[in-house]
Amino acid sequence: MRPADRERVVELTADIWEGHDYLPQVFDAWVADPAADFMAAEEDGVLVGLQRVRPIAPRVMFYEGLRVASTHRRQGLARRMVRAAVDSARAAGFQHMRLVTGDNPPSQGLFESEGFRELFQGAPWRARRQEGGDPPRIPGAAEAEALADRLGGLAGFDQYGGLNPDWQSPLDLDSALLARLAGEGRLRLGAGGRALAVVQPETLRDLNVSCAIGSGGVFQDLLMALRFEADSQDLPGVWLLAPDDHPGLDDLRAVGYDFDGDDFHLHVYGLRLDS
Ligand SMILES: CC(C)(COP(=O)(O)OP(=O)(O)OC[C@H]1O[C@@H](n2cnc3c(N)ncnc32)[C@H](O)[C@@H]1OP(=O)(O)O)[C@@H](O)C(=O)NCCC(=O)NCCS
């Protein structure tokens, strides 16, 4: 895609999600990103499909932005585009492809039939900011290594699929990712390292927490501290993504978090490219 394609993208997406497609907003940034490959499908010179791939770790490719013009649907175009993206990522030596979607039966059906597996499914919870307490502790990179060994034993780790469902970059919570997140100041730690949260780099409205692991009193203290952090940053509250079977859901409720799902779920899918 080139900057000059902007109008064609605006046109293609005009009737998607009742005119609320975010692609026109991100178009300039997407076109300008040299690390990503933003691809167009054309038919007789007309733009009929879009997709983008972007490496998010040395061997992990992120897939996003799939769109097919409403005039060209159910002709197998999306399937051909996804296959092309998968084949080229595999040929380039990537081991995994990851993607994130909301509740979207057509695209979920497509990706599942192409072998993608759902790795995580979760819904948003919200709490209002709270005055009068200390924000959580932010561990440094040196602590991240020790954390990696313990994390698998904490309540909720498995329900998160062992990953941080960051909607820009869903990666396994291994020592490499923990070191990276610690370096970016995005980890929040409960007492004794017995609870962990990951905050998103961007703030949409609230303090966005993509993952919160733990249960019991230490977990509750961490969840409260996130509300204090929202207050210290003058944000209205905390928005936290939790799997429906998180063992700490009662802890969330106990410290003022409410289910904010309204039936919305975020899904992370993954495909192994090397098997
Ligand atoms: C989702 C979308 C990309 C599908 O494009 P498409 O070219 O029509 O899809 P294909 O013809 O390649 O269909 C592939 C599979 O997707 C699924 N699918 C596509 N449209 C579907 C629909 N309306 N209902 C149910 N399943 C559907 C089916 O599994 C289909 O396989 P099948 O034809 O063997 O049943 C297109 O509908 C679109 O652009 N929608 C709006 C934007 C969007 O939702 N993007 C995905 C964001 S994650």
mmCIF file of C-alpha atoms and ligand atoms in Angstrom:
data_model
loop_
_atom_site.group_PDB
_atom_site.id
_atom_site.type_symbol
_atom_site.label_atom_id
_atom_site.label_comp_id
_atom_site.label_asym_id
_atom_site.label_seq_id
_atom_site.Cartn_x
_atom_site.Cartn_y
_atom_site.Cartn_z
ATOM 1 C CA MET A 1 0.000 0.000 0.000
ATOM 2 C CA ARG A 2 1.124 3.582 -0.690
ATOM 3 C CA PRO A 3 0.078 6.854 0.935
ATOM 4 C CA ALA A 4 -1.872 7.621 -2.262
ATOM 5 C CA ASP A 5 -4.147 4.626 -1.554
ATOM 6 C CA ARG A 6 -5.760 6.371 1.419
ATOM 7 C CA GLU A 7 -8.975 7.319 -0.412
ATOM 8 C CA ARG A 8 -9.396 3.799 -1.774
ATOM 9 C CA VAL A 9 -9.111 2.405 1.750
ATOM 10 C CA VAL A 10 -11.610 4.939 3.084
ATOM 11 C CA GLU A 11 -13.999 3.849 0.327
ATOM 12 C CA LEU A 12 -13.546 0.118 0.929
ATOM 13 C CA THR A 13 -14.103 0.451 4.669
ATOM 14 C CA ALA A 14 -16.990 2.964 4.526
ATOM 15 C CA ASP A 15 -19.681 0.300 5.021
ATOM 16 C CA ILE A 16 -17.747 -1.870 7.481
ATOM 17 C CA TRP A 17 -18.966 -1.831 11.109
ATOM 18 C CA GLU A 18 -21.521 0.846 10.239
ATOM 19 C CA GLY A 19 -18.812 3.279 9.220
ATOM 20 C CA HIS A 20 -16.784 2.794 12.426
ATOM 21 C CA ASP A 21 -13.858 0.907 10.962
ATOM 22 C CA TYR A 22 -10.621 2.142 12.541
ATOM 23 C CA LEU A 23 -8.487 1.534 9.423
ATOM 24 C CA PRO A 24 -8.822 5.109 8.061
ATOM 25 C CA GLN A 25 -7.506 6.361 11.440
ATOM 26 C CA VAL A 26 -4.451 4.105 11.450
ATOM 27 C CA PHE A 27 -3.851 4.164 7.684
ATOM 28 C CA ASP A 28 -1.048 6.769 7.691
ATOM 29 C CA ALA A 29 0.833 5.044 10.514
ATOM 30 C CA TRP A 30 0.383 1.637 8.916
ATOM 31 C CA VAL A 31 1.655 2.782 5.524
ATOM 32 C CA ALA A 32 4.627 4.519 7.122
ATOM 33 C CA ASP A 33 5.718 1.501 9.200
ATOM 34 C CA PRO A 34 8.737 -0.035 7.438
ATOM 35 C CA ALA A 35 8.649 -3.158 9.639
ATOM 36 C CA ALA A 36 5.157 -4.159 8.522
ATOM 37 C CA ASP A 37 3.770 -5.360 5.221
ATOM 38 C CA PHE A 38 0.406 -3.746 4.432
ATOM 39 C CA MET A 39 -1.027 -5.606 1.451
ATOM 40 C CA ALA A 40 -3.777 -4.898 -1.056
ATOM 41 C CA ALA A 41 -5.765 -7.298 -3.219
ATOM 42 C CA GLU A 42 -6.966 -5.796 -6.483
ATOM 43 C CA GLU A 43 -9.346 -6.924 -9.160
ATOM 44 C CA ASP A 44 -9.278 -5.050 -12.476
ATOM 45 C CA GLY A 45 -7.405 -2.236 -10.740
ATOM 46 C CA VAL A 46 -10.052 -1.940 -8.019
ATOM 47 C CA LEU A 47 -9.068 -2.391 -4.367
ATOM 48 C CA VAL A 48 -11.064 -5.346 -3.018
ATOM 49 C CA GLY A 49 -9.065 -6.619 -0.047
ATOM 50 C CA LEU A 50 -6.603 -5.585 2.657
ATOM 51 C CA GLN A 51 -4.419 -7.262 5.222
ATOM 52 C CA ARG A 52 -1.256 -6.528 7.141
ATOM 53 C CA VAL A 53 1.492 -8.573 8.797
ATOM 54 C CA ARG A 54 4.009 -7.268 11.314
ATOM 55 C CA PRO A 55 6.746 -9.131 13.206
ATOM 56 C CA ILE A 56 6.201 -8.781 16.981
ATOM 57 C CA ALA A 57 9.043 -11.041 18.160
ATOM 58 C CA PRO A 58 11.972 -12.686 16.352
ATOM 59 C CA ARG A 59 9.855 -15.661 15.246
ATOM 60 C CA VAL A 60 6.312 -14.384 15.705
ATOM 61 C CA MET A 61 4.293 -12.653 12.996
ATOM 62 C CA PHE A 62 1.162 -10.659 13.867
ATOM 63 C CA TYR A 63 -1.708 -10.676 11.376
ATOM 64 C CA GLU A 64 -4.257 -7.827 11.265
ATOM 65 C CA GLY A 65 -6.439 -5.583 9.163
ATOM 66 C CA LEU A 66 -8.259 -8.219 7.107
ATOM 67 C CA ARG A 67 -10.981 -6.552 5.043
ATOM 68 C CA VAL A 68 -12.828 -7.658 1.916
ATOM 69 C CA ALA A 69 -15.043 -5.222 0.000
ATOM 70 C CA SER A 70 -18.704 -6.012 0.608
ATOM 71 C CA THR A 71 -19.145 -6.442 -3.170
ATOM 72 C CA HIS A 72 -16.590 -9.282 -3.234
ATOM 73 C CA ARG A 73 -17.410 -11.411 -0.208
ATOM 74 C CA ARG A 74 -18.034 -15.149 -0.011
ATOM 75 C CA GLN A 75 -15.869 -15.809 -3.049
ATOM 76 C CA GLY A 76 -12.931 -17.189 -1.120
ATOM 77 C CA LEU A 77 -10.876 -13.985 -1.325
ATOM 78 C CA ALA A 78 -10.166 -13.681 2.410
ATOM 79 C CA ARG A 79 -9.135 -17.326 2.564
ATOM 80 C CA ARG A 80 -6.706 -16.858 -0.338
ATOM 81 C CA MET A 81 -5.268 -13.732 1.281
ATOM 82 C CA VAL A 82 -4.791 -15.413 4.673
ATOM 83 C CA ARG A 83 -3.135 -18.405 3.021
ATOM 84 C CA ALA A 84 -0.754 -16.123 1.130
ATOM 85 C CA ALA A 85 0.183 -14.336 4.361
ATOM 86 C CA VAL A 86 0.718 -17.632 6.176
ATOM 87 C CA ASP A 87 2.816 -19.067 3.347
ATOM 88 C CA SER A 88 5.075 -16.037 3.142
ATOM 89 C CA ALA A 89 5.571 -15.864 6.930
ATOM 90 C CA ARG A 90 6.452 -19.559 6.940
ATOM 91 C CA ALA A 91 8.846 -19.112 4.020
ATOM 92 C CA ALA A 92 10.515 -16.247 5.895
ATOM 93 C CA GLY A 93 11.209 -18.591 8.830
ATOM 94 C CA PHE A 94 8.562 -17.423 11.300
ATOM 95 C CA GLN A 95 7.374 -20.087 13.748
ATOM 96 C CA HIS A 96 4.085 -18.570 14.894
ATOM 97 C CA MET A 97 1.361 -16.351 13.568
ATOM 98 C CA ARG A 98 -0.892 -14.550 16.051
ATOM 99 C CA LEU A 99 -3.994 -12.430 15.655
ATOM 100 C CA VAL A 100 -6.619 -10.738 17.796
ATOM 101 C CA THR A 101 -10.309 -10.372 17.050
ATOM 102 C CA GLY A 102 -13.488 -9.346 18.826
ATOM 103 C CA ASP A 103 -16.578 -11.536 18.538
ATOM 104 C CA ASN A 104 -16.639 -12.005 14.788
ATOM 105 C CA PRO A 105 -18.091 -15.376 13.712
ATOM 106 C CA PRO A 106 -17.199 -14.998 9.997
ATOM 107 C CA SER A 107 -13.530 -14.295 10.633
ATOM 108 C CA GLN A 108 -13.309 -16.749 13.553
ATOM 109 C CA GLY A 109 -14.777 -19.420 11.283
ATOM 110 C CA LEU A 110 -12.246 -18.573 8.605
ATOM 111 C CA PHE A 111 -9.206 -18.647 10.908
ATOM 112 C CA GLU A 112 -10.322 -21.812 12.703
ATOM 113 C CA SER A 113 -10.831 -23.581 9.396
ATOM 114 C CA GLU A 114 -7.307 -22.504 8.414
ATOM 115 C CA GLY A 115 -5.919 -24.245 11.527
ATOM 116 C CA PHE A 116 -5.662 -21.291 13.925
ATOM 117 C CA ARG A 117 -6.339 -22.243 17.551
ATOM 118 C CA GLU A 118 -7.939 -19.991 20.132
ATOM 119 C CA LEU A 119 -5.272 -19.302 22.771
ATOM 120 C CA PHE A 120 -7.193 -16.845 24.923
ATOM 121 C CA GLN A 121 -10.693 -15.520 25.310
ATOM 122 C CA GLY A 122 -11.489 -12.788 27.803
ATOM 123 C CA ALA A 123 -13.774 -9.899 28.644
ATOM 124 C CA PRO A 124 -13.227 -6.437 30.098
ATOM 125 C CA TRP A 125 -13.760 -5.558 33.770
ATOM 126 C CA ARG A 126 -13.768 -1.988 35.067
ATOM 127 C CA ALA A 127 -13.154 -0.232 38.366
ATOM 128 C CA ARG A 128 -13.251 3.458 39.147
ATOM 129 C CA ARG A 129 -10.094 5.173 40.273
ATOM 130 C CA GLN A 130 -9.505 5.325 44.001
ATOM 131 C CA GLU A 131 -7.784 8.002 46.048
ATOM 132 C CA GLY A 132 -5.517 7.563 49.007
ATOM 133 C CA GLY A 133 -3.158 4.660 48.353
ATOM 134 C CA ASP A 134 0.111 3.764 46.717
ATOM 135 C CA PRO A 135 0.314 2.613 43.085
ATOM 136 C CA PRO A 136 1.741 -0.881 42.565
ATOM 137 C CA ARG A 137 5.423 -1.628 42.505
ATOM 138 C CA ILE A 138 7.086 -1.541 39.078
ATOM 139 C CA PRO A 139 9.803 -4.210 38.952
ATOM 140 C CA GLY A 140 13.054 -3.686 37.080
ATOM 141 C CA ALA A 141 14.465 -5.937 34.375
ATOM 142 C CA ALA A 142 16.638 -7.822 36.890
ATOM 143 C CA GLU A 143 13.543 -9.132 38.682
ATOM 144 C CA ALA A 144 11.884 -10.286 35.484
ATOM 145 C CA GLU A 145 14.109 -13.345 35.128
ATOM 146 C CA ALA A 146 13.157 -14.733 38.559
ATOM 147 C CA LEU A 147 9.535 -13.952 37.839
ATOM 148 C CA ALA A 148 9.503 -16.109 34.717
ATOM 149 C CA ASP A 149 10.204 -19.253 36.771
ATOM 150 C CA ARG A 150 7.394 -18.590 39.255
ATOM 151 C CA LEU A 151 4.726 -17.249 36.951
ATOM 152 C CA GLY A 152 3.449 -20.615 35.695
ATOM 153 C CA GLY A 153 2.441 -21.523 39.254
ATOM 154 C CA LEU A 154 0.249 -18.466 39.795
ATOM 155 C CA ALA A 155 -3.546 -18.631 39.591
ATOM 156 C CA GLY A 156 -4.833 -17.434 36.253
ATOM 157 C CA PHE A 157 -1.652 -17.981 34.251
ATOM 158 C CA ASP A 158 -3.116 -20.986 32.435
ATOM 159 C CA GLN A 159 -6.448 -19.247 31.869
ATOM 160 C CA TYR A 160 -4.582 -16.473 30.073
ATOM 161 C CA GLY A 161 -3.160 -19.206 27.855
ATOM 162 C CA GLY A 162 0.287 -18.396 29.273
ATOM 163 C CA LEU A 163 0.309 -15.181 27.260
ATOM 164 C CA ASN A 164 -0.221 -11.473 27.614
ATOM 165 C CA PRO A 165 -3.279 -10.749 25.461
ATOM 166 C CA ASP A 166 -1.963 -7.348 24.419
ATOM 167 C CA TRP A 167 -4.134 -6.548 21.407
ATOM 168 C CA GLN A 168 -1.160 -5.030 19.582
ATOM 169 C CA SER A 169 1.301 -7.759 20.408
ATOM 170 C CA PRO A 170 -0.023 -10.992 22.001
ATOM 171 C CA LEU A 171 3.069 -12.929 23.075
ATOM 172 C CA ASP A 172 3.884 -15.752 25.502
ATOM 173 C CA LEU A 173 4.733 -14.542 28.996
ATOM 174 C CA ASP A 174 8.216 -16.030 28.919
ATOM 175 C CA SER A 175 11.443 -14.581 30.260
ATOM 176 C CA ALA A 176 12.138 -12.659 27.035
ATOM 177 C CA LEU A 177 8.760 -10.931 27.114
ATOM 178 C CA LEU A 178 8.956 -10.252 30.854
ATOM 179 C CA ALA A 179 12.379 -8.640 30.390
ATOM 180 C CA ARG A 180 11.016 -6.522 27.552
ATOM 181 C CA LEU A 181 7.911 -5.458 29.519
ATOM 182 C CA ALA A 182 10.023 -4.704 32.587
ATOM 183 C CA GLY A 183 12.307 -2.554 30.426
ATOM 184 C CA GLU A 184 9.273 -0.645 29.189
ATOM 185 C CA GLY A 185 8.020 -0.154 32.769
ATOM 186 C CA ARG A 186 4.837 -2.107 32.049
ATOM 187 C CA LEU A 187 4.917 -4.745 34.816
ATOM 188 C CA ARG A 188 3.141 -4.270 38.151
ATOM 189 C CA LEU A 189 4.019 -6.611 40.994
ATOM 190 C CA GLY A 190 2.139 -7.808 44.068
ATOM 191 C CA ALA A 191 3.876 -8.589 47.374
ATOM 192 C CA GLY A 192 6.542 -11.284 47.101
ATOM 193 C CA GLY A 193 5.979 -11.494 43.342
ATOM 194 C CA ARG A 194 2.794 -13.505 44.026
ATOM 195 C CA ALA A 195 0.630 -11.430 41.664
ATOM 196 C CA LEU A 196 1.433 -9.694 38.414
ATOM 197 C CA ALA A 197 -0.299 -7.263 36.081
ATOM 198 C CA VAL A 198 0.725 -5.914 32.687
ATOM 199 C CA VAL A 199 -0.377 -2.455 31.577
ATOM 200 C CA GLN A 200 -0.774 -1.378 27.981
ATOM 201 C CA PRO A 201 1.539 1.322 26.643
ATOM 202 C CA GLU A 202 -1.290 3.439 25.274
ATOM 203 C CA THR A 203 -4.130 4.841 27.360
ATOM 204 C CA LEU A 204 -7.441 4.801 25.541
ATOM 205 C CA ARG A 205 -9.469 6.179 28.435
ATOM 206 C CA ASP A 206 -8.683 4.178 31.542
ATOM 207 C CA LEU A 207 -5.514 2.537 32.741
ATOM 208 C CA ASN A 208 -5.577 -0.498 30.425
ATOM 209 C CA VAL A 209 -4.486 -3.778 31.962
ATOM 210 C CA SER A 210 -4.147 -6.618 29.477
ATOM 211 C CA CYS A 211 -3.386 -9.282 32.049
ATOM 212 C CA ALA A 212 -3.674 -9.723 35.839
ATOM 213 C CA ILE A 213 -2.437 -12.953 37.381
ATOM 214 C CA GLY A 214 -2.901 -14.198 40.941
ATOM 215 C CA SER A 215 -5.627 -14.786 43.506
ATOM 216 C CA GLY A 216 -6.387 -14.073 47.142
ATOM 217 C CA GLY A 217 -5.232 -11.179 49.322
ATOM 218 C CA VAL A 218 -2.044 -10.372 47.419
ATOM 219 C CA PHE A 219 -4.013 -10.230 44.179
ATOM 220 C CA GLN A 220 -6.662 -7.993 45.749
ATOM 221 C CA ASP A 221 -3.954 -5.618 47.002
ATOM 222 C CA LEU A 222 -2.497 -5.406 43.497
ATOM 223 C CA LEU A 223 -5.928 -4.759 41.974
ATOM 224 C CA MET A 224 -6.528 -1.949 44.503
ATOM 225 C CA ALA A 225 -3.090 -0.510 43.785
ATOM 226 C CA LEU A 226 -4.031 -0.331 40.086
ATOM 227 C CA ARG A 227 -7.027 1.800 41.069
ATOM 228 C CA PHE A 228 -4.649 4.065 43.026
ATOM 229 C CA GLU A 229 -2.409 4.240 39.965
ATOM 230 C CA ALA A 230 -5.355 5.323 37.797
ATOM 231 C CA ASP A 231 -6.025 8.080 40.324
ATOM 232 C CA SER A 232 -2.391 9.184 40.376
ATOM 233 C CA GLN A 233 -2.489 9.459 36.577
ATOM 234 C CA ASP A 234 -5.801 11.295 36.655
ATOM 235 C CA LEU A 235 -7.516 8.564 34.655
ATOM 236 C CA PRO A 236 -11.163 7.675 35.350
ATOM 237 C CA GLY A 237 -10.427 4.075 36.233
ATOM 238 C CA VAL A 238 -8.953 0.719 35.370
ATOM 239 C CA TRP A 239 -9.989 -1.407 32.394
ATOM 240 C CA LEU A 240 -8.793 -4.966 32.819
ATOM 241 C CA LEU A 241 -9.050 -7.938 30.513
ATOM 242 C CA ALA A 242 -9.806 -11.209 32.321
ATOM 243 C CA PRO A 243 -10.656 -14.702 31.074
ATOM 244 C CA ASP A 244 -14.151 -15.874 32.080
ATOM 245 C CA ASP A 245 -12.665 -18.739 34.109
ATOM 246 C CA HIS A 246 -10.035 -16.673 35.939
ATOM 247 C CA PRO A 247 -9.761 -18.147 39.464
ATOM 248 C CA GLY A 248 -9.543 -14.612 40.879
ATOM 249 C CA LEU A 249 -12.882 -13.238 39.617
ATOM 250 C CA ASP A 250 -14.234 -13.048 43.189
ATOM 251 C CA ASP A 251 -11.142 -11.025 44.120
ATOM 252 C CA LEU A 252 -11.916 -8.607 41.305
ATOM 253 C CA ARG A 253 -15.459 -8.172 42.616
ATOM 254 C CA ALA A 254 -14.251 -7.845 46.220
ATOM 255 C CA VAL A 255 -12.173 -4.752 45.408
ATOM 256 C CA GLY A 256 -14.655 -2.883 43.259
ATOM 257 C CA TYR A 257 -14.264 -4.276 39.754
ATOM 258 C CA ASP A 258 -17.404 -4.942 37.737
ATOM 259 C CA PHE A 259 -17.868 -7.026 34.686
ATOM 260 C CA ASP A 260 -17.980 -4.575 31.790
ATOM 261 C CA GLY A 261 -18.240 -7.166 29.093
ATOM 262 C CA ASP A 262 -21.649 -6.458 27.643
ATOM 263 C CA ASP A 263 -21.101 -9.773 25.867
ATOM 264 C CA PHE A 264 -17.907 -8.497 24.251
ATOM 265 C CA HIS A 265 -14.959 -10.883 24.188
ATOM 266 C CA LEU A 266 -11.484 -10.448 22.876
ATOM 267 C CA HIS A 267 -9.999 -13.543 21.273
ATOM 268 C CA VAL A 268 -6.355 -14.324 20.579
ATOM 269 C CA TYR A 269 -5.661 -16.928 17.925
ATOM 270 C CA GLY A 270 -2.402 -18.610 17.067
ATOM 271 C CA LEU A 271 -1.055 -20.829 14.301
ATOM 272 C CA ARG A 272 2.164 -22.808 14.445
ATOM 273 C CA LEU A 273 4.014 -22.355 11.192
ATOM 274 C CA ASP A 274 6.768 -24.880 11.795
ATOM 275 C CA SER A 275 4.742 -28.085 12.256
HETATM 276 C C1 LIG B 1 -14.587 -11.534 7.350
HETATM 277 C C2 LIG B 1 -14.281 -11.235 5.883
HETATM 278 C C3 LIG B 1 -12.869 -10.742 5.746
HETATM 279 C C4 LIG B 1 -14.487 -12.528 5.075
HETATM 280 O O1 LIG B 1 -14.099 -12.249 3.734
HETATM 281 P P1 LIG B 1 -14.606 -13.208 2.503
HETATM 282 O O2 LIG B 1 -13.710 -12.954 1.345
HETATM 283 O O3 LIG B 1 -16.057 -13.008 2.303
HETATM 284 O O4 LIG B 1 -14.346 -14.644 3.119
HETATM 285 P P2 LIG B 1 -14.194 -16.003 2.254
HETATM 286 O O5 LIG B 1 -15.138 -15.982 1.106
HETATM 287 O O6 LIG B 1 -12.752 -16.230 1.950
HETATM 288 O O7 LIG B 1 -14.706 -17.065 3.315
HETATM 289 C C5 LIG B 1 -13.809 -17.819 4.085
HETATM 290 C C6 LIG B 1 -14.546 -18.389 5.285
HETATM 291 O O8 LIG B 1 -14.879 -17.341 6.189
HETATM 292 C C7 LIG B 1 -16.113 -17.682 6.850
HETATM 293 N N1 LIG B 1 -17.117 -16.677 6.492
HETATM 294 C C8 LIG B 1 -16.933 -15.628 5.647
HETATM 295 N N2 LIG B 1 -18.045 -14.878 5.625
HETATM 296 C C9 LIG B 1 -18.951 -15.457 6.440
HETATM 297 C C10 LIG B 1 -20.267 -15.130 6.850
HETATM 298 N N3 LIG B 1 -20.902 -14.055 6.381
HETATM 299 N N4 LIG B 1 -20.871 -15.923 7.743
HETATM 300 C C11 LIG B 1 -20.241 -17.007 8.250
HETATM 301 N N5 LIG B 1 -18.990 -17.372 7.894
HETATM 302 C C12 LIG B 1 -18.351 -16.611 7.010
HETATM 303 C C13 LIG B 1 -16.505 -19.043 6.347
HETATM 304 O O9 LIG B 1 -15.889 -19.985 7.212
HETATM 305 C C14 LIG B 1 -15.836 -19.065 4.989
HETATM 306 O O10 LIG B 1 -15.581 -20.367 4.553
HETATM 307 P P3 LIG B 1 -16.678 -21.116 3.610
HETATM 308 O O11 LIG B 1 -16.983 -20.172 2.485
HETATM 309 O O12 LIG B 1 -15.953 -22.354 3.205
HETATM 310 O O13 LIG B 1 -17.868 -21.335 4.494
HETATM 311 C C15 LIG B 1 -15.274 -10.156 5.306
HETATM 312 O O14 LIG B 1 -16.586 -10.561 5.617
HETATM 313 C C16 LIG B 1 -15.048 -8.759 5.860
HETATM 314 O O15 LIG B 1 -14.227 -7.979 5.356
HETATM 315 N N6 LIG B 1 -15.816 -8.412 6.919
HETATM 316 C C17 LIG B 1 -15.733 -7.100 7.558
HETATM 317 C C18 LIG B 1 -14.410 -6.864 8.250
HETATM 318 C C19 LIG B 1 -14.030 -7.984 9.204
HETATM 319 O O16 LIG B 1 -14.835 -8.508 9.970
HETATM 320 N N7 LIG B 1 -12.716 -8.335 9.177
HETATM 321 C C20 LIG B 1 -12.142 -9.338 10.039
HETATM 322 C C21 LIG B 1 -11.550 -8.675 11.239
HETATM 323 S S1 LIG B 1 -10.811 -9.862 12.325
#
